[in-house]
Amino acid sequence: MLETSARLLKLLSLLQTPREWSGTELAGRLEVSTRTVRNDVDRLRNLGYPVHATRGAVGGYRLGAGANLPPLLLDDEEAVAVAVGLRTAAAGSIAGVEDTSLRALAKVEQVLPVRLRRRVNALQTYTVAVPARRRGPEVDPQVLTTLAAACRDHERVRFDYRAHDGTATRREAEPYRLVNWGRKWYLVAYDVQRGDWRTFRVDRIEPRTPGGPRFAPRPLPAEDLAAYVSRGVSTATWHYRARIVVHAPAEVIAQRLPATAGSVEVIDEHTCAVTTGADTAETMAMWIGLLDADFTVHDAPELSAALRRLADRYQRAAG
Amino acid sequence: MLETSARLLKLLSLLQTPREWSGTELAGRLEVSTRTVRNDVDRLRNLGYPVHATRGAVGGYRLGAGANLPPLLLDDEEAVAVAVGLRTAAAGSIAGVEDTSLRALAKVEQVLPVRLRRRVNALQTYTVAVPARRRGPEVDPQVLTTLAAACRDHERVRFDYRAHDGTATRREAEPYRLVNWGRKWYLVAYDVQRGDWRTFRVDRIEPRTPGGPRFAPRPLPAEDLAAYVSRGVSTATWHYRARIVVHAPAEVIAQRLPATAGSVEVIDEHTCAVTTGADTAETMAMWIGLLDADFTVHDAPELSAALRRLADRYQRAAG
DNA sequence: ACGCATTAGGAACGTACCGTTCCTAATGGC
DNA sequence: GCCATTAGGAACGGTACGTTCCTAATGCGT
């Protein structure tokens, strides 16, 4: 049987997972009586952790936000993500938080197990900060976290959903999972009005408050949700695709282009082909500038036109 | 007197600060006897947290990396930096860690006090992910964290330092603080060989292992180290500066250009002037493309030349 | 080599807390 | 209305806790 302090940390860890726990479940996991679980919940509350409880047949416990930040219990994957995000911020990719990011990074790395530090180093070496257009972020992080919270809490969401042609429909759905695939976020949800499962592009969702009532979760439509999502959208990720010839070695270009942003094929030792895409030809034209290499375009008139427009702007700007 | 569990969390929090603590100091902070502090250190060790101890007159305790990750105790500023870094990673600015970043972000935001969540939202609104060239990152995060650890542990560092003209000299210094100013990192250190304070550009430092011996800290050369650093480097941050006229409203351009990357002045309701800089005219030319607006260049022949070269590349690429 | 200030850890003591069992009361969804 | 959940008090035997006191080991500065 765990001693009290160890058990409190384990309880805190369980409560930081994105789900609710009944007292009976917690008692089983911690191998104590349900009374002891209630004693422990009281102890956490006395320490400043606002453990929320819901009474009733579907009730349970979960951790909420309070006056102070509790100690964060991260699993290996989450800790790696935190460290990578902080390294990126500290290295100047995100303006305005370099100092505090470095302080937080120093704190994290001080206690990061060696095996995780190696993974952070490996990820840092092979990831790239993707340039983002301010006015058209792929996904508003606020929308992401709002949907993530609704998934966790089993609460329906109401939102405006924009179709390809710009028209918006009011939707109400039971959200289950957020899936990242092909640099886009998708929401797998049960559409209440249509009585069936739907996959929604998160960048087209505009949540409406208040949300809906709680719901009892249904079995998911597939075991592997990433595969489920990819089957539905595999050829539609980018509005615009093109293949260009870049006059630089493939391994040089591969380092500048993340695997998810396109593919690089060797043509010869000085030349490679890049197949990539973007939402528009304009966006793609700007992206290519960051490759910092001469290139040629074949069979892509829209891209050629976009490049001419950008070239013209630069030429006129130069005087 | 605190109960045992609360005291253990407080002890863990103290040990995550970047310094060593003697048993006597910890006993004072926790209001218990030094024997109880040793009892508590044992309890933390039993829970898997590797508390390192140094015996001897300058000995003390601090937390190291072990097999498991301890609960992270972050202050308000650090928590905000973590959330901002994770939001950026989850939103797709950093490829490869979107899923786990969102999971970690959901966990953090679930417990983030409301006042901190507002600060994260505010920071997210006004920060921009800065595009980074893969082959020449301003600062290797590994170098940053190595130097941060040496500052914390009061250990001398040995490094090769590259001057403007590319020559490198071997240096040995006592590192005190890392300061972020003008999107560059500086190390404020005491140069042992020259017997005086020096400010080093971190992107020019190549640390050499092993490091040096420990040292007794000296009083810092100034109270406000940011001001101290800026006085020494205020006109030398960018190799190249220029002022351009952008044919878009100032408030639109200000949103796309972070305050640290330059300044925006209103000319009229449709036009503004941007003063910015970069390491080279080439880099600046590519940066300007991301403003996504027509512009004109006056009195900047190098920038005009760089824009012509890039325009020519695009024109030739378009066919 | 010595002094000093630190960590390390055992023994003994009185006190307080702990987990469990048993019970009543309240809540909320179906 | 039923069922499954939270809430929390009382009583009990047992265990852990913090402190005091002490010896032993370590490491830096002189």
Short mmCIF file of C-alpha atoms in Angstrom, two decimals, chain A residues 3-9 12-13 15-18 43 46-47 49 62-82 84-117 121 123-135 138-142 144-145 148-149 152 178-181 183 185 252 255-256 258 260 285-298 303-305 307-308 310-319, chain B residues 3-9 12-13 15-18 43 46-47 49 62-82 84-117 121 123-135 138-142 144-145 148-149 152 178-181 183 185 252 255-256 258 260 285-298 303-305 307-308 310-319:
data_model
loop_
_atom_site.label_atom_id
_atom_site.label_comp_id
_atom_site.label_asym_id
_atom_site.label_seq_id
_atom_site.Cartn_x
_atom_site.Cartn_y
_atom_site.Cartn_z
CA GLU A 3 2.14 5.86 1.70
CA THR A 4 0.04 8.97 1.79
CA SER A 5 2.37 11.32 -0.03
CA ALA A 6 3.03 8.95 -2.90
CA ARG A 7 -0.65 8.26 -3.22
CA LEU A 8 -1.46 11.96 -3.35
CA LEU A 9 0.94 12.41 -6.27
CA LEU A 12 -2.93 14.19 -8.83
CA SER A 13 -1.50 12.46 -11.87
CA LEU A 15 -6.79 13.75 -12.08
CA GLN A 16 -4.65 15.56 -14.66
CA THR A 17 -5.67 13.12 -17.37
CA PRO A 18 -8.46 14.47 -19.60
CA ARG A 43 -6.06 16.89 1.31
CA ASN A 46 -6.36 21.93 1.36
CA LEU A 47 -3.14 22.13 -0.68
CA TYR A 49 -5.84 22.08 -5.89
CA ARG A 62 -11.62 15.98 -11.96
CA LEU A 63 -9.12 18.77 -11.48
CA GLY A 64 -10.01 22.31 -12.40
CA ALA A 65 -8.22 25.65 -12.49
CA GLY A 66 -7.87 27.42 -9.18
CA ALA A 67 -6.05 30.36 -7.67
CA ASN A 68 -2.62 28.74 -8.00
CA LEU A 69 -0.95 26.51 -10.51
CA PRO A 70 -0.57 22.97 -9.23
CA PRO A 71 2.54 20.91 -9.93
CA LEU A 72 2.25 19.57 -13.46
CA LEU A 73 2.56 15.87 -13.96
CA LEU A 74 3.49 15.28 -17.58
CA ASP A 75 4.05 11.96 -19.28
CA ASP A 76 7.13 11.40 -21.42
CA GLU A 77 5.56 12.57 -24.68
CA GLU A 78 4.07 15.69 -23.13
CA ALA A 79 7.36 16.63 -21.44
CA VAL A 80 9.17 16.31 -24.77
CA ALA A 81 6.58 18.56 -26.41
CA VAL A 82 6.96 21.14 -23.63
CA VAL A 84 10.63 21.43 -27.78
CA GLY A 85 8.11 24.26 -27.59
CA LEU A 86 10.19 26.09 -24.99
CA ARG A 87 13.42 25.60 -26.96
CA THR A 88 11.76 27.07 -30.01
CA ALA A 89 10.46 30.02 -28.02
CA ALA A 90 13.79 30.58 -26.23
CA ALA A 91 15.73 30.43 -29.51
CA GLY A 92 13.78 33.40 -30.82
CA SER A 93 11.17 31.78 -33.05
CA ILE A 94 8.46 33.29 -30.88
CA ALA A 95 9.01 36.92 -30.02
CA GLY A 96 8.33 38.25 -26.57
CA VAL A 97 8.78 35.23 -24.31
CA GLU A 98 12.47 34.42 -24.79
CA ASP A 99 13.54 35.18 -21.20
CA THR A 100 10.83 33.30 -19.41
CA SER A 101 10.98 30.48 -21.93
CA LEU A 102 14.65 30.00 -21.16
CA ARG A 103 13.97 30.02 -17.43
CA ALA A 104 11.23 27.44 -17.85
CA LEU A 105 13.42 25.41 -20.21
CA ALA A 106 16.29 25.41 -17.71
CA LYS A 107 13.90 24.15 -15.05
CA VAL A 108 12.52 21.40 -17.27
CA GLU A 109 15.89 20.25 -18.59
CA GLN A 110 17.33 20.17 -15.08
CA VAL A 111 15.00 17.30 -14.26
CA LEU A 112 14.42 15.74 -17.68
CA PRO A 113 15.56 12.10 -17.73
CA VAL A 114 18.43 11.49 -20.14
CA ARG A 115 16.35 9.34 -22.49
CA LEU A 116 13.87 12.21 -22.90
CA ARG A 117 16.59 14.79 -23.37
CA ASN A 121 17.62 16.90 -29.13
CA LEU A 123 13.31 16.34 -32.49
CA GLN A 124 14.96 19.75 -32.39
CA THR A 125 17.43 18.67 -35.02
CA TYR A 126 14.77 17.43 -37.41
CA THR A 127 11.93 19.82 -36.87
CA VAL A 128 11.52 23.18 -38.48
CA ALA A 129 9.60 26.23 -37.34
CA VAL A 130 6.92 26.64 -39.96
CA PRO A 131 6.37 30.28 -40.97
CA ALA A 132 2.80 31.35 -40.25
CA ARG A 133 0.74 34.12 -41.86
CA ARG A 134 -0.75 36.17 -39.10
CA ARG A 135 -4.19 36.75 -40.62
CA GLU A 138 -4.39 27.32 -39.90
CA VAL A 139 -6.01 26.92 -36.51
CA ASP A 140 -6.75 29.35 -33.71
CA PRO A 141 -5.23 27.72 -30.61
CA GLN A 142 -8.21 29.03 -28.65
CA LEU A 144 -8.28 23.94 -30.38
CA THR A 145 -8.26 24.15 -26.62
CA ALA A 148 -10.18 19.72 -26.51
CA ALA A 149 -11.93 20.69 -23.29
CA ARG A 152 -12.66 15.82 -22.28
CA LEU A 178 -9.01 15.88 -32.31
CA VAL A 179 -6.76 14.36 -34.96
CA ASN A 180 -3.77 16.02 -36.57
CA TRP A 181 -3.17 14.84 -40.09
CA ARG A 183 -0.74 19.66 -40.99
CA TRP A 185 -6.59 19.49 -37.42
CA VAL A 252 20.11 20.33 -48.64
CA GLN A 255 16.63 19.80 -44.47
CA ARG A 256 14.70 22.96 -45.26
CA PRO A 258 9.73 19.18 -43.31
CA THR A 260 4.88 16.76 -43.78
CA ALA A 285 5.10 31.09 -54.12
CA MET A 286 6.12 32.77 -50.87
CA TRP A 287 6.99 29.45 -49.29
CA ILE A 288 9.37 28.62 -52.09
CA GLY A 289 11.32 31.79 -51.39
CA LEU A 290 12.37 30.34 -48.09
CA LEU A 291 14.09 27.42 -49.81
CA ASP A 292 16.78 29.94 -50.77
CA ALA A 293 17.63 28.22 -54.06
CA ASP A 294 17.07 28.70 -57.81
CA PHE A 295 14.21 26.64 -59.22
CA THR A 296 12.09 26.11 -62.32
CA VAL A 297 8.36 25.53 -62.72
CA HIS A 298 6.84 23.14 -65.26
CA LEU A 303 2.10 29.02 -59.71
CA SER A 304 3.95 30.68 -62.57
CA ALA A 305 1.41 33.50 -62.54
CA LEU A 307 5.54 34.01 -59.07
CA ARG A 308 5.31 36.66 -61.80
CA LEU A 310 5.46 38.53 -56.66
CA ALA A 311 8.48 39.15 -58.91
CA ASP A 312 6.75 42.19 -60.34
CA ARG A 313 6.09 43.52 -56.82
CA TYR A 314 9.75 43.10 -55.90
CA GLN A 315 10.94 44.64 -59.15
CA ARG A 316 8.69 47.67 -58.69
CA ALA A 317 9.77 47.97 -55.07
CA ALA A 318 13.43 47.95 -56.02
CA GLY A 319 12.91 51.05 -58.20
CA GLU B 3 1.73 18.64 7.18
CA THR B 4 4.10 16.24 5.55
CA SER B 5 2.59 16.18 2.04
CA ALA B 6 2.40 19.95 1.76
CA ARG B 7 5.93 20.26 2.99
CA LEU B 8 7.19 17.77 0.41
CA LEU B 9 5.65 19.80 -2.40
CA LEU B 12 10.22 20.08 -4.34
CA SER B 13 9.37 23.61 -5.41
CA LEU B 15 14.67 22.38 -5.16
CA GLN B 16 13.48 23.24 -8.68
CA THR B 17 14.87 26.75 -8.40
CA PRO B 18 18.27 27.19 -10.07
CA ARG B 43 11.03 10.56 1.12
CA ASN B 46 11.91 7.07 -2.38
CA LEU B 47 9.34 8.70 -4.64
CA TYR B 49 13.16 12.22 -7.35
CA ARG B 62 19.52 20.25 -5.39
CA LEU B 63 17.33 18.25 -7.72
CA GLY B 64 18.79 16.37 -10.63
CA ALA B 65 17.46 14.36 -13.55
CA GLY B 66 16.47 10.83 -12.70
CA ALA B 67 14.60 7.94 -14.23
CA ASN B 68 11.24 9.70 -13.98
CA LEU B 69 10.04 13.23 -14.45
CA PRO B 70 9.00 14.93 -11.22
CA PRO B 71 5.95 17.14 -11.02
CA LEU B 72 6.91 20.47 -12.53
CA LEU B 73 6.47 23.44 -10.27
CA LEU B 74 6.40 26.49 -12.49
CA ASP B 75 5.92 30.09 -11.49
CA ASP B 76 3.38 32.27 -13.30
CA GLU B 77 5.80 33.57 -15.94
CA GLU B 78 7.18 30.13 -16.71
CA ALA B 79 3.70 28.61 -17.01
CA VAL B 80 2.71 31.31 -19.49
CA ALA B 81 5.84 30.60 -21.55
CA VAL B 82 5.06 26.87 -21.55
CA VAL B 84 2.52 29.89 -25.44
CA GLY B 85 5.19 27.47 -26.69
CA LEU B 86 2.73 24.60 -26.67
CA ARG B 87 0.04 26.61 -28.43
CA THR B 88 2.51 27.49 -31.15
CA ALA B 89 3.59 23.88 -31.51
CA ALA B 90 -0.02 22.58 -31.46
CA ALA B 91 -1.12 25.12 -34.07
CA GLY B 92 1.36 23.68 -36.54
CA SER B 93 4.26 26.15 -36.34
CA ILE B 94 6.51 23.32 -35.28
CA ALA B 95 6.11 20.18 -37.33
CA GLY B 96 6.05 16.76 -35.74
CA VAL B 97 4.80 17.43 -32.21
CA GLU B 98 1.27 18.71 -32.84
CA ASP B 99 -0.54 15.81 -31.18
CA THR B 100 1.47 15.62 -28.02
CA SER B 101 1.66 19.40 -27.83
CA LEU B 102 -2.12 19.59 -27.84
CA ARG B 103 -2.34 16.92 -25.17
CA ALA B 104 0.17 18.78 -23.01
CA LEU B 105 -1.58 22.09 -23.71
CA ALA B 106 -4.94 20.65 -22.69
CA LYS B 107 -3.40 19.44 -19.47
CA VAL B 108 -1.78 22.80 -18.73
CA GLU B 109 -4.83 24.89 -19.61
CA GLN B 110 -7.08 22.64 -17.56
CA VAL B 111 -5.34 23.88 -14.43
CA LEU B 112 -4.11 27.32 -15.51
CA PRO B 113 -5.58 30.04 -13.30
CA VAL B 114 -7.84 32.44 -15.19
CA ARG B 115 -5.49 35.39 -14.79
CA LEU B 116 -2.69 33.41 -16.45
CA ARG B 117 -4.95 32.16 -19.23
CA ASN B 121 -4.36 34.74 -24.84
CA LEU B 123 0.55 37.04 -25.72
CA GLN B 124 -0.75 34.69 -28.40
CA THR B 125 -2.61 37.52 -30.05
CA TYR B 126 0.42 39.77 -30.23
CA THR B 127 3.26 37.38 -30.86
CA VAL B 128 4.32 36.02 -34.20
CA ALA B 129 6.23 32.88 -35.05
CA VAL B 130 9.46 34.12 -36.52
CA PRO B 131 10.59 32.19 -39.60
CA ALA B 132 13.97 30.58 -39.05
CA ARG B 133 16.57 29.49 -41.60
CA ARG B 134 17.45 25.92 -40.82
CA ARG B 135 21.19 26.07 -41.42
CA GLU B 138 20.56 32.34 -34.32
CA VAL B 139 21.24 30.24 -31.28
CA ASP B 140 21.58 26.53 -30.74
CA PRO B 141 19.21 25.74 -27.83
CA GLN B 142 21.79 23.23 -26.61
CA LEU B 144 21.68 28.10 -24.38
CA THR B 145 20.83 25.38 -21.89
CA ALA B 148 22.14 28.39 -18.35
CA ALA B 149 23.19 25.36 -16.34
CA ARG B 152 23.10 28.16 -12.19
CA LEU B 178 21.89 35.24 -20.12
CA VAL B 179 20.15 38.32 -21.49
CA ASN B 180 17.84 38.44 -24.48
CA TRP B 181 17.94 41.73 -26.29
CA ARG B 183 16.33 38.99 -30.75
CA TRP B 185 21.13 36.26 -26.70
CA VAL B 252 -2.25 45.94 -40.50
CA GLN B 255 0.23 43.08 -36.62
CA ARG B 256 2.52 41.26 -39.00
CA PRO B 258 6.71 42.09 -34.02
CA THR B 260 11.37 43.65 -31.70
CA ALA B 285 14.35 40.96 -48.86
CA MET B 286 12.82 37.57 -48.05
CA TRP B 287 11.39 38.85 -44.80
CA ILE B 288 9.59 41.63 -46.60
CA GLY B 289 7.79 39.08 -48.78
CA LEU B 290 5.99 37.85 -45.71
CA LEU B 291 4.42 41.27 -45.14
CA ASP B 292 2.18 40.40 -48.12
CA ALA B 293 1.87 44.03 -49.28
CA ASP B 294 3.20 46.28 -52.06
CA PHE B 295 6.11 48.48 -50.99
CA THR B 296 8.78 50.85 -52.30
CA VAL B 297 12.44 51.19 -51.42
CA HIS B 298 14.24 54.53 -51.14
CA LEU B 303 18.23 46.08 -50.58
CA SER B 304 17.14 47.11 -54.08
CA ALA B 305 19.85 44.88 -55.55
CA LEU B 307 15.14 42.44 -54.36
CA ARG B 308 16.12 42.50 -58.04
CA LEU B 310 15.11 37.55 -55.91
CA ALA B 311 12.66 38.97 -58.49
CA ASP B 312 14.89 37.69 -61.26
CA ARG B 313 14.95 34.23 -59.71
CA TYR B 314 11.15 34.18 -59.49
CA GLN B 315 10.80 35.52 -63.04
CA ARG B 316 13.15 32.87 -64.40
CA ALA B 317 11.40 30.16 -62.39
CA ALA B 318 8.01 31.18 -63.77
CA GLY B 319 9.26 30.49 -67.32
#
